[in-house]
Coordinates of C-alpha atoms in Angstrom, one line a residue:
Chain A
X13 CA 10.7 1.4 11.7
X14 CA 8.2 -0.6 10.5
X15 CA 4.8 1.0 10.1
X16 CA 1.8 -0.3 12.5
X17 CA -0.7 -2.4 11.1
X18 CA -4.5 -2.0 11.9
X19 CA -8.2 -3.1 11.1
X20 CA -10.6 -0.5 10.7
X21 CA -14.4 -0.8 9.5
X22 CA -16.1 0.6 6.8
X23 CA -18.4 2.3 9.0
X24 CA -15.7 3.4 11.4
X25 CA -16.1 5.4 14.8
X26 CA -15.0 8.8 15.1
X27 CA -12.8 7.6 17.7
X28 CA -11.2 5.1 15.3
X29 CA -10.5 7.8 12.9
X30 CA -9.1 10.1 14.9
X31 CA -6.3 7.6 16.3
X32 CA -5.1 6.6 13.0
X33 CA -1.8 8.5 12.2
X34 CA 0.0 9.1 8.6
X35 CA 1.6 6.3 7.0
X36 CA -0.6 3.5 9.3
X37 CA -1.2 0.4 7.6
X38 CA -4.7 -0.3 7.5
X39 CA -7.2 -3.2 6.4
X40 CA -10.8 -2.9 6.1
X41 CA -14.1 -4.9 7.2
X42 CA -17.2 -4.2 5.9
X43 CA -19.3 -2.9 3.1
X44 CA -17.5 -0.5 0.5
X45 CA -18.7 0.7 -2.5
X46 CA -17.4 2.1 -5.8
X47 CA -17.6 5.5 -7.0
X48 CA -15.8 7.8 -9.2
X49 CA -16.8 10.2 -12.2
X50 CA -19.6 8.5 -13.7
X51 CA -21.3 8.0 -10.6
X52 CA -20.7 11.1 -9.3
X53 CA -22.0 13.0 -12.3
X54 CA -24.9 10.9 -12.3
X55 CA -26.0 11.1 -8.5
X56 CA -24.9 14.6 -8.4
X57 CA -25.9 16.3 -11.5
X58 CA -28.5 14.4 -12.8
X59 CA -30.0 14.1 -9.4
X60 CA -30.4 10.0 -9.4
X61 CA -31.4 8.4 -6.4
X62 CA -28.1 6.5 -4.5
X63 CA -29.3 3.1 -4.7
X64 CA -27.8 2.5 -0.8
X65 CA -28.4 3.8 2.3
X66 CA -25.2 5.5 3.1
X67 CA -23.6 6.2 5.3
X68 CA -25.2 3.4 7.7
X69 CA -24.4 0.9 5.2
X70 CA -21.0 2.2 4.1
X71 CA -18.9 5.5 4.5
X72 CA -16.1 4.0 2.2
X73 CA -15.8 5.3 -1.1
X74 CA -13.4 3.3 -3.0
X75 CA -11.7 5.3 -6.0
X76 CA -11.9 2.3 -8.2
X77 CA -12.5 0.2 -11.3
X78 CA -12.6 -3.7 -10.8
X79 CA -10.8 -5.9 -13.3
X80 CA -14.3 -7.9 -13.5
X81 CA -17.3 -9.3 -15.6
X82 CA -20.9 -9.9 -15.0
X83 CA -22.1 -13.4 -16.1
X84 CA -25.2 -14.6 -18.4
X85 CA -26.7 -16.0 -15.3
X86 CA -26.2 -12.4 -13.4
X87 CA -23.6 -13.5 -11.1
X88 CA -20.3 -11.4 -10.8
X89 CA -16.7 -12.5 -10.8
X90 CA -14.2 -10.1 -9.6
X91 CA -10.2 -10.3 -10.1
X92 CA -7.9 -7.6 -9.2
X93 CA -9.0 -4.5 -7.9
X94 CA -6.9 -1.4 -7.9
X95 CA -7.5 2.4 -7.2
X96 CA -7.4 5.5 -9.5
X97 CA -5.9 8.7 -9.1
X98 CA -8.6 10.6 -6.9
X99 CA -7.1 14.2 -7.4
X100 CA -9.5 14.4 -10.5
X101 CA -12.6 13.7 -8.4
X102 CA -12.0 17.1 -6.1
X103 CA -14.8 19.0 -8.1
X104 CA -17.7 16.7 -7.0
X105 CA -16.2 15.2 -3.4
X106 CA -17.4 18.3 -1.3
X107 CA -21.0 17.6 -2.3
X108 CA -20.4 14.0 -2.3
X109 CA -19.1 13.5 1.3
X110 CA -22.0 15.7 2.7
X111 CA -24.7 14.1 1.0
X112 CA -23.6 10.5 1.8
X113 CA -21.0 10.8 5.1
X114 CA -18.2 9.3 3.5
X115 CA -15.5 9.0 6.2
X116 CA -12.9 6.9 4.3
X117 CA -12.0 8.2 0.9
X118 CA -9.7 5.4 -0.5
X119 CA -8.1 5.9 -3.9
X120 CA -4.4 6.4 -5.6
X121 CA -2.2 9.3 -5.0
X122 CA -4.6 11.3 -2.2
X123 CA -5.6 14.7 -2.4
X124 CA -4.0 18.0 -1.5
X125 CA -3.6 19.2 2.4
X126 CA -6.0 22.1 1.1
X127 CA -8.5 19.7 0.1
X128 CA -8.1 17.6 3.4
X129 CA -8.6 20.5 5.5
X130 CA -11.6 22.3 3.3
X131 CA -13.9 19.4 3.6
X132 CA -12.2 16.2 4.9
X133 CA -11.7 17.8 8.1
X134 CA -15.1 19.4 8.8
X135 CA -16.5 16.1 7.8
X136 CA -14.4 14.3 10.3
X137 CA -13.0 12.1 6.9
X138 CA -9.8 10.6 6.0
X139 CA -7.9 9.7 3.1
X140 CA -6.8 5.8 2.3
X141 CA -4.0 5.0 0.0
X142 CA -3.9 1.8 -2.0
X143 CA -0.6 0.9 -1.7
X144 CA 2.5 0.9 -4.8
X145 CA -0.8 1.1 -7.0
X146 CA -0.5 -2.3 -8.1
X147 CA -1.6 -4.5 -5.3
X148 CA -4.9 -5.3 -7.0
X149 CA -4.2 -9.1 -6.3
X150 CA -3.8 -8.8 -3.0
X151 CA -6.6 -6.4 -2.6
X152 CA -8.9 -9.1 -4.5
X153 CA -8.2 -11.3 -1.9
X154 CA -9.8 -9.1 0.8
X155 CA -13.3 -9.1 -1.5
X156 CA -15.7 -11.8 0.4
X157 CA -18.2 -11.3 -2.1
X158 CA -19.7 -8.8 -4.7
X159 CA -23.0 -7.9 -3.1
X160 CA -24.3 -5.6 -5.9
X161 CA -23.4 -3.8 -9.1
X162 CA -25.6 -0.7 -9.6
X163 CA -25.9 1.5 -12.7
X164 CA -23.5 -0.7 -14.7
X165 CA -26.1 -0.6 -17.9
X166 CA -26.0 3.2 -17.9
X167 CA -22.2 3.9 -17.0
X168 CA -20.5 0.5 -17.9
X169 CA -18.7 -1.8 -16.0
X170 CA -15.5 0.4 -15.2
X171 CA -17.6 3.3 -13.8
X172 CA -20.3 1.3 -12.3
X173 CA -21.1 1.1 -8.7
X174 CA -19.6 -2.0 -7.0
X175 CA -20.9 -2.7 -3.7
X176 CA -18.0 -5.1 -2.5
X177 CA -18.2 -7.2 0.9
X178 CA -14.2 -6.8 2.4
X179 CA -12.8 -9.1 5.0
X180 CA -9.6 -7.7 6.3
X181 CA -8.8 -5.8 2.8
X182 CA -5.9 -3.9 2.4
X183 CA -2.8 -3.1 2.5
X184 CA -3.9 0.5 2.4
X185 CA -1.7 3.5 3.7
X186 CA -3.3 6.7 5.8
X187 CA -2.8 9.6 3.8
X188 CA -4.6 12.2 5.8
X189 CA -5.5 12.9 9.6
X190 CA -7.9 14.7 11.4
X191 CA -5.8 17.8 11.5
X192 CA -5.7 17.8 7.4
X193 CA -2.0 16.7 7.3
X194 CA -0.8 15.3 4.1
X195 CA 1.4 12.1 3.8
X196 CA 2.7 12.4 0.3
X197 CA 3.3 16.2 0.9
X198 CA 5.6 15.7 3.9
X199 CA 7.4 13.3 1.7
X200 CA 7.7 15.9 -1.2
X201 CA 8.7 18.3 1.4
X202 CA 11.7 15.9 2.3
X203 CA 12.7 14.9 -0.8
X204 CA 12.6 18.7 -1.9
X205 CA 16.0 18.6 -0.2
X206 CA 17.7 17.1 -2.8
X207 CA 16.5 18.9 -6.1
X208 CA 19.1 21.6 -6.4
X209 CA 21.9 18.6 -6.0
X210 CA 20.4 16.6 -8.7
X211 CA 20.2 19.0 -11.0
X212 CA 23.3 20.7 -10.5
X213 CA 25.1 21.4 -14.0
X214 CA 21.6 21.1 -15.9
X215 CA 20.3 24.1 -18.0
X216 CA 16.8 25.0 -18.9
X217 CA 15.9 23.7 -22.3
X218 CA 16.2 25.9 -25.3
X219 CA 12.8 26.1 -26.5
X220 CA 10.2 26.6 -23.4
X221 CA 7.1 25.6 -23.4
X222 CA 3.7 27.4 -22.2
X223 CA 3.3 26.2 -18.7
X224 CA 6.9 27.5 -17.8
X225 CA 5.8 31.2 -18.8
X226 CA 2.5 31.7 -17.9
X227 CA 2.1 34.8 -20.1
X228 CA 0.7 33.9 -23.1
X229 CA 2.0 37.2 -24.5
X230 CA 5.5 35.7 -24.1
X231 CA 7.5 33.8 -26.9
X232 CA 8.9 30.4 -26.2
X233 CA 12.2 30.9 -27.6
Chain B
X26 CA 1.7 -22.2 -42.8
X27 CA 0.6 -21.0 -39.4
X28 CA -3.0 -21.6 -38.6
X29 CA -5.2 -18.9 -37.8
X30 CA -6.8 -20.9 -34.9
X31 CA -3.3 -21.2 -33.2
X32 CA -2.9 -17.4 -33.6
X33 CA -6.0 -17.0 -31.6
X34 CA -5.7 -19.4 -29.0
X35 CA -1.9 -18.2 -28.2
X36 CA -2.6 -14.9 -28.1
X37 CA -5.6 -15.4 -25.7
X38 CA -3.0 -17.7 -23.5
X39 CA -0.5 -14.2 -23.8
X40 CA -3.1 -11.9 -22.8
X41 CA -3.4 -14.1 -19.6
X42 CA 0.1 -14.8 -18.7
X43 CA 0.6 -10.7 -19.6
X44 CA -2.0 -9.9 -16.7
X45 CA -0.9 -12.2 -14.1
X46 CA 2.7 -13.5 -14.2
X47 CA 5.1 -11.0 -13.6
X48 CA 8.1 -11.2 -16.1
X49 CA 11.4 -12.7 -14.3
X50 CA 13.8 -10.1 -15.2
X51 CA 11.4 -7.3 -13.2
X52 CA 10.8 -9.2 -10.7
X53 CA 14.5 -9.8 -9.8
X54 CA 15.1 -6.6 -10.4
X55 CA 12.1 -5.4 -8.0
X56 CA 13.8 -7.6 -5.8
X57 CA 16.8 -6.2 -5.6
X58 CA 15.3 -2.9 -4.9
X59 CA 13.6 -4.3 -2.3
X60 CA 16.7 -5.2 -0.8
X61 CA 18.5 -2.3 -1.1
X62 CA 15.6 0.2 0.2
X63 CA 16.2 2.0 3.5
X64 CA 12.8 4.5 3.5
X65 CA 10.6 2.2 5.6
X66 CA 7.3 3.3 3.8
X67 CA 9.4 2.5 0.7
X68 CA 10.4 -0.6 1.6
X69 CA 6.7 -1.6 3.2
X70 CA 5.4 -0.9 -0.5
X71 CA 8.2 -2.9 -2.3
X72 CA 7.6 -6.1 -0.3
X73 CA 3.7 -5.5 -0.6
X74 CA 4.4 -5.4 -4.3
X75 CA 6.5 -8.5 -4.1
X76 CA 3.7 -10.4 -2.1
X77 CA 1.1 -9.3 -4.5
X78 CA 2.8 -11.0 -7.6
X79 CA 2.8 -14.1 -5.7
X80 CA -0.9 -13.6 -4.9
X81 CA -1.7 -13.1 -8.7
X82 CA 0.1 -16.0 -9.5
X83 CA -1.3 -18.4 -6.8
X84 CA -5.1 -17.2 -7.5
X85 CA -4.4 -16.9 -11.3
X86 CA -5.8 -13.2 -10.7
X87 CA -4.7 -9.9 -12.5
X88 CA -1.6 -8.5 -10.5
X89 CA -3.3 -5.1 -10.9
X90 CA -6.8 -4.1 -11.4
X91 CA -5.9 -1.7 -13.6
X92 CA -4.8 -4.0 -16.7
X93 CA -3.8 -1.6 -18.6
X94 CA -4.4 -0.9 -22.5
X95 CA -4.0 -4.1 -24.4
X96 CA -1.8 -3.8 -27.5
X97 CA 0.3 -6.1 -29.6
X98 CA 3.7 -6.1 -31.6
X99 CA 3.9 -8.9 -34.3
X100 CA 7.5 -9.7 -35.4
X101 CA 7.5 -12.0 -38.8
X102 CA 10.2 -14.1 -39.8
X103 CA 10.6 -13.1 -43.7
X104 CA 9.6 -16.7 -44.7
X105 CA 6.4 -16.5 -42.4
X106 CA 2.8 -17.4 -43.9
X107 CA -0.1 -17.2 -42.6
X108 CA -3.3 -19.1 -43.0
X109 CA -5.8 -16.3 -44.5
X110 CA -3.2 -13.5 -44.5
X111 CA -2.6 -10.7 -42.5
X112 CA -6.4 -9.6 -42.3
X113 CA -6.8 -12.8 -40.7
X114 CA -4.1 -12.4 -37.8
X115 CA -5.7 -9.2 -36.8
X116 CA -9.2 -10.2 -36.6
X117 CA -7.9 -13.4 -34.4
X118 CA -5.7 -10.7 -32.6
X119 CA -8.9 -8.4 -31.9
X120 CA -11.1 -11.6 -31.2
X121 CA -8.5 -12.9 -28.6
X122 CA -8.3 -9.2 -26.8
X123 CA -11.9 -9.0 -26.4
X124 CA -12.0 -13.0 -25.1
X125 CA -9.3 -12.8 -23.0
X126 CA -11.1 -9.4 -21.4
X127 CA -14.0 -11.3 -20.6
X128 CA -12.2 -14.6 -19.4
X129 CA -9.1 -13.3 -17.0
X130 CA -11.4 -10.8 -16.6
X131 CA -9.4 -7.7 -17.6
X132 CA -10.6 -4.2 -17.1
X133 CA -12.5 -3.1 -20.0
X134 CA -10.3 0.3 -20.2
X135 CA -10.7 1.2 -23.5
X136 CA -13.4 3.9 -24.7
X137 CA -14.0 6.0 -27.4
X138 CA -12.1 9.6 -26.3
X139 CA -15.3 12.2 -26.6
X140 CA -18.3 9.6 -26.3
X141 CA -16.7 7.4 -23.6
X142 CA -18.3 4.6 -25.3
X143 CA -17.0 1.2 -23.5
X144 CA -17.8 -2.1 -25.3
X145 CA -16.6 -3.5 -22.4
X146 CA -13.8 -5.7 -24.1
X147 CA -10.6 -3.6 -24.8
X148 CA -11.5 -3.4 -28.5
X149 CA -12.5 -0.1 -30.4
X150 CA -11.3 2.3 -32.9
X151 CA -7.5 1.4 -33.4
X152 CA -7.5 -0.6 -30.3
X153 CA -5.8 -2.9 -29.7
X154 CA -2.9 -1.1 -31.5
X155 CA -0.9 -3.9 -33.5
X156 CA 2.7 -2.8 -34.6
X157 CA 4.9 -4.9 -37.0
X158 CA 8.4 -5.9 -37.4
X159 CA 10.2 -8.1 -39.8
X160 CA 13.3 -10.2 -39.7
X161 CA 15.3 -11.1 -42.9
X162 CA 15.3 -15.1 -41.7
X163 CA 12.7 -17.5 -40.5
X164 CA 9.2 -18.8 -40.8
X165 CA 8.2 -18.1 -37.4
X166 CA 6.2 -15.4 -36.1
X167 CA 6.5 -13.6 -32.6
X168 CA 3.4 -12.4 -31.0
X169 CA 4.5 -10.0 -28.0
X170 CA 1.1 -8.6 -25.7
X171 CA 2.0 -5.8 -23.7
X172 CA -0.7 -4.2 -21.4
X173 CA 0.8 -0.8 -20.7
X174 CA 0.1 1.0 -17.7
X175 CA 0.9 4.1 -15.9
X176 CA -1.0 6.5 -17.4
X177 CA 0.9 9.2 -16.1
X178 CA 4.6 8.4 -16.7
X179 CA 5.3 9.9 -20.2
X180 CA 6.1 13.1 -21.8
X181 CA 7.9 14.1 -25.0
X182 CA 9.9 17.3 -25.7
X183 CA 11.9 18.9 -28.7
X184 CA 15.1 19.3 -27.3
X185 CA 17.9 21.1 -29.8
X186 CA 21.4 19.9 -30.5
X187 CA 22.3 22.9 -28.5
X188 CA 20.7 21.3 -25.4
X189 CA 23.1 18.8 -25.2
X190 CA 23.6 16.0 -22.5
X191 CA 22.9 18.1 -19.6
X192 CA 19.3 18.8 -21.7
X193 CA 18.7 15.6 -22.0
X194 CA 19.2 14.9 -18.1
X195 CA 17.2 18.0 -17.1
X196 CA 14.2 16.9 -19.1
X197 CA 14.7 13.2 -17.9
X198 CA 14.5 14.5 -14.2
X199 CA 11.6 16.7 -15.0
X200 CA 9.7 13.6 -16.1
X201 CA 10.9 11.4 -13.1
X202 CA 10.0 14.6 -10.8
X203 CA 6.4 15.5 -12.1
X204 CA 5.3 11.9 -12.4
X205 CA 7.3 10.2 -9.5
X206 CA 5.4 12.3 -6.6
X207 CA 2.7 10.6 -5.2
X208 CA 3.9 7.7 -7.5
X209 CA 1.8 8.3 -10.3
X210 CA 4.1 6.6 -12.6
X211 CA 3.8 3.2 -10.8
X212 CA 7.4 3.5 -9.9
X213 CA 10.0 1.9 -9.6
X214 CA 9.6 0.9 -13.2
X215 CA 11.6 0.4 -16.4
X216 CA 12.2 3.8 -17.8
X217 CA 12.2 3.9 -22.0
X218 CA 13.7 6.8 -23.5
X219 CA 13.5 7.9 -27.3
X220 CA 16.1 9.8 -28.4
X221 CA 15.5 11.1 -32.3
X222 CA 13.3 10.3 -34.5
X223 CA 10.2 12.2 -36.0
X224 CA 7.9 13.1 -33.1
X225 CA 5.6 10.4 -33.4
X226 CA 8.3 7.9 -33.8
X227 CA 10.4 9.3 -30.9
X228 CA 7.4 8.2 -28.9
X229 CA 7.1 4.9 -30.2
X230 CA 11.2 4.3 -29.6
X231 CA 10.5 5.8 -25.9
X232 CA 7.6 3.2 -25.4
X233 CA 9.2 0.3 -27.0
X234 CA 12.4 1.0 -24.9
X235 CA 10.2 0.8 -21.9
X236 CA 8.0 -2.2 -22.6
X237 CA 10.5 -4.2 -25.3
X238 CA 13.5 -4.4 -23.2
X239 CA 14.4 -6.3 -20.5
X240 CA 15.7 -5.3 -17.1
X241 CA 19.3 -5.8 -17.5
X242 CA 19.5 -5.3 -21.4
X243 CA 21.8 -2.7 -22.9
X244 CA 21.9 -0.7 -26.3
X245 CA 24.2 -2.2 -28.6
X246 CA 25.9 1.1 -29.0
X247 CA 28.7 1.2 -25.9
X248 CA 28.1 4.9 -25.3
X249 CA 24.5 4.8 -25.1
X250 CA 24.8 1.7 -23.3
X251 CA 27.0 4.0 -20.4
X252 CA 24.3 6.3 -20.8
X253 CA 21.9 4.3 -19.7
X254 CA 23.7 3.1 -16.5
X255 CA 24.2 7.0 -15.7
X256 CA 20.4 7.7 -16.2
X257 CA 19.6 4.9 -14.0
X258 CA 21.9 5.9 -11.7
X259 CA 20.9 9.4 -11.6
X260 CA 17.1 8.5 -11.3
X261 CA 17.5 6.6 -8.3
X262 CA 19.7 9.3 -6.5
X263 CA 16.6 11.3 -6.5
X264 CA 15.6 10.4 -2.9
X265 CA 12.2 9.2 -4.1
X266 CA 10.9 5.5 -4.1
X267 CA 8.0 3.9 -4.3
X268 CA 4.6 6.1 -4.0
X269 CA 6.9 8.9 -4.0
X270 CA 8.1 8.1 -0.3
X271 CA 11.7 8.6 0.4
X272 CA 13.4 6.1 -0.9
X273 CA 16.3 5.3 -3.2
X274 CA 14.4 3.1 -5.6
X275 CA 12.6 4.8 -8.9
X276 CA 14.2 3.3 -11.9
X277 CA 14.6 -0.4 -12.3
X278 CA 16.4 -0.1 -15.3
X279 CA 16.6 2.5 -17.8
X280 CA 16.5 1.6 -21.8
X281 CA 17.2 4.0 -24.6
X282 CA 16.6 3.8 -28.1
X283 CA 17.6 5.9 -30.7
X284 CA 16.5 7.0 -34.2
X285 CA 18.4 9.2 -36.9
X286 CA 16.3 12.5 -36.6
X287 CA 16.2 16.2 -38.2
X288 CA 19.9 17.5 -38.5
X289 CA 18.4 20.7 -36.3
X290 CA 16.7 18.7 -33.5
X291 CA 16.8 16.1 -30.6
X292 CA 14.0 15.4 -29.8
X293 CA 13.5 13.0 -26.5
X294 CA 10.6 11.2 -24.9
X295 CA 10.2 9.7 -21.5
X296 CA 8.1 6.4 -20.7
X297 CA 7.6 4.9 -17.6
X298 CA 6.3 1.0 -17.6
X299 CA 4.5 0.2 -14.5
X300 CA 5.1 -2.0 -11.6
X301 CA 3.5 -4.8 -13.3
X302 CA 5.3 -4.7 -16.3
X303 CA 2.8 -7.0 -18.2
X304 CA 4.6 -8.3 -21.1
X305 CA 4.3 -12.0 -22.7
X306 CA 5.7 -13.5 -25.8
X307 CA 5.1 -16.5 -28.0
X308 CA 7.1 -18.1 -31.0
X309 CA 4.7 -20.0 -33.2
X310 CA 6.1 -22.0 -36.0
X311 CA 4.3 -23.1 -39.0
X312 CA 4.4 -27.0 -37.4
X313 CA 2.6 -26.0 -34.7
X314 CA 4.9 -25.6 -32.3
X315 CA 4.5 -22.6 -29.8
X316 CA 7.4 -21.5 -27.4
X317 CA 6.5 -18.8 -24.4
X318 CA 9.1 -16.4 -23.3
X319 CA 8.9 -12.9 -21.5
X320 CA 12.2 -11.4 -23.5
X321 CA 10.4 -9.7 -26.8
X322 CA 14.0 -9.7 -28.0
X323 CA 12.6 -7.0 -30.4
X324 CA 15.6 -4.7 -30.9
X325 CA 17.7 -7.0 -33.1
X326 CA 20.5 -5.9 -35.4
X327 CA 18.3 -5.8 -38.3
X328 CA 15.9 -3.5 -36.3
X329 CA 19.0 -0.9 -35.5
X330 CA 20.2 -0.9 -39.1
X331 CA 22.1 2.0 -40.2
X332 CA 22.9 0.9 -43.6
X333 CA 20.8 1.5 -46.8
X334 CA 21.1 -2.5 -47.7
X335 CA 21.1 -5.4 -45.3
X336 CA 24.7 -6.9 -45.1
X337 CA 24.4 -9.4 -41.9
X338 CA 27.8 -10.6 -42.8
X339 CA 29.5 -7.2 -43.3
X340 CA 27.8 -6.0 -40.1
X341 CA 28.9 -8.8 -38.0
X342 CA 32.4 -8.4 -39.1
X343 CA 32.3 -4.3 -38.0

């Protein structure tokens, strides 16, 4: 079955979010900003003033560092844009969502259903995953223009807060819903049925590693 | 004498090609995967990747926004002479890396491990890596630009002879299971496996197997070539596809490289190249000719030699 394709605003209504189903393909319109560890630490831990009106200007937080440059005349050139793995940002996201009203978290790999249930759902937010993680050139076509770059001098180009005007930017895949279900966990569960068959005949390595035994009093042999 | 300016200009072009143009062997492999894939979500992802390669070429834009970590492999024919010597060569490659990062543009991914200092040009301490190989004949140099992606797709383990083939398969499956979920390995990818060597060389062999060998290439040892086929099929039988969705394409090709190791051990490393498999190669001749290609052709009989001295005629006869 071919997945559904949907256009969505980066300041979506609660109804539009509620209508999304796991595995839907989404294309975005409106303003989106990048924020990852550098922005989170500066805004949340160092209490810097966020240089945008959130969520009225944008409720879409992209976990991304673009391949981009700032020219000598101050203009921007953005080529490919690709997400970075989101699970590393779980530490800051609850506070960030509460503070900024972000409704769409866009990135790579998604979060756990525990994350979704504990702070995505209460904030009316869902997770969108980039596709294949390598469709940077396609996503680049959805960048109508770079509106602004904030904090680049402090954080560097990769960690700066880039504000992007999107025009049918995508594809993205809906990876969580308002019930807190997780697309990747659903797929993992299906694949897990094969594990016994494919591992048949193999045996654990002669020399163990910590992590395989969590008791540090154990020997690894 | 190979001119230093030519090395710089060629290196810049290679950086651009690697970032933008999908190598044909991998492209064909992914097209075959897209044709055979039955998982609906995996299938959508593979088609989007194929569209993305076209968009990158048309727009002269990097395939992936995470443009990886640029590195260099340099192969020199034994008679090659470089203007300014090896130090000038390294300077040209570092300058080209910085310039191409601005020109393409590439993402300035390289930072100090502790202070996170970013020079915004992919150059820093030990970056880009430059590794060398030599061939017994020739007055050319091969420049190979690789922008390795797949932050999550690699692992190392000290196995032992008693782990045997089943131990190798288990660690291989463990790596694919661990990094394939949610597609962290950016699969389907070229999977490189290093077997043997010391710990560092084991990693090097596996990395080179993934980034310097093409889809469809075979190890020159027929028994290792058979194992490559077996592991490709095994990886694709997991039931996992692109992004960790249900599917049947995890491994576009599995390449194995070996090196002699300590008699008591059997170290193994697993590496995933990524969905962009960024590599570009050029051979530069002293008369100024430059030939571009995408097959590094790194693992020649000389690179895999087993003997004390190099006797190409005798090796060929065997």
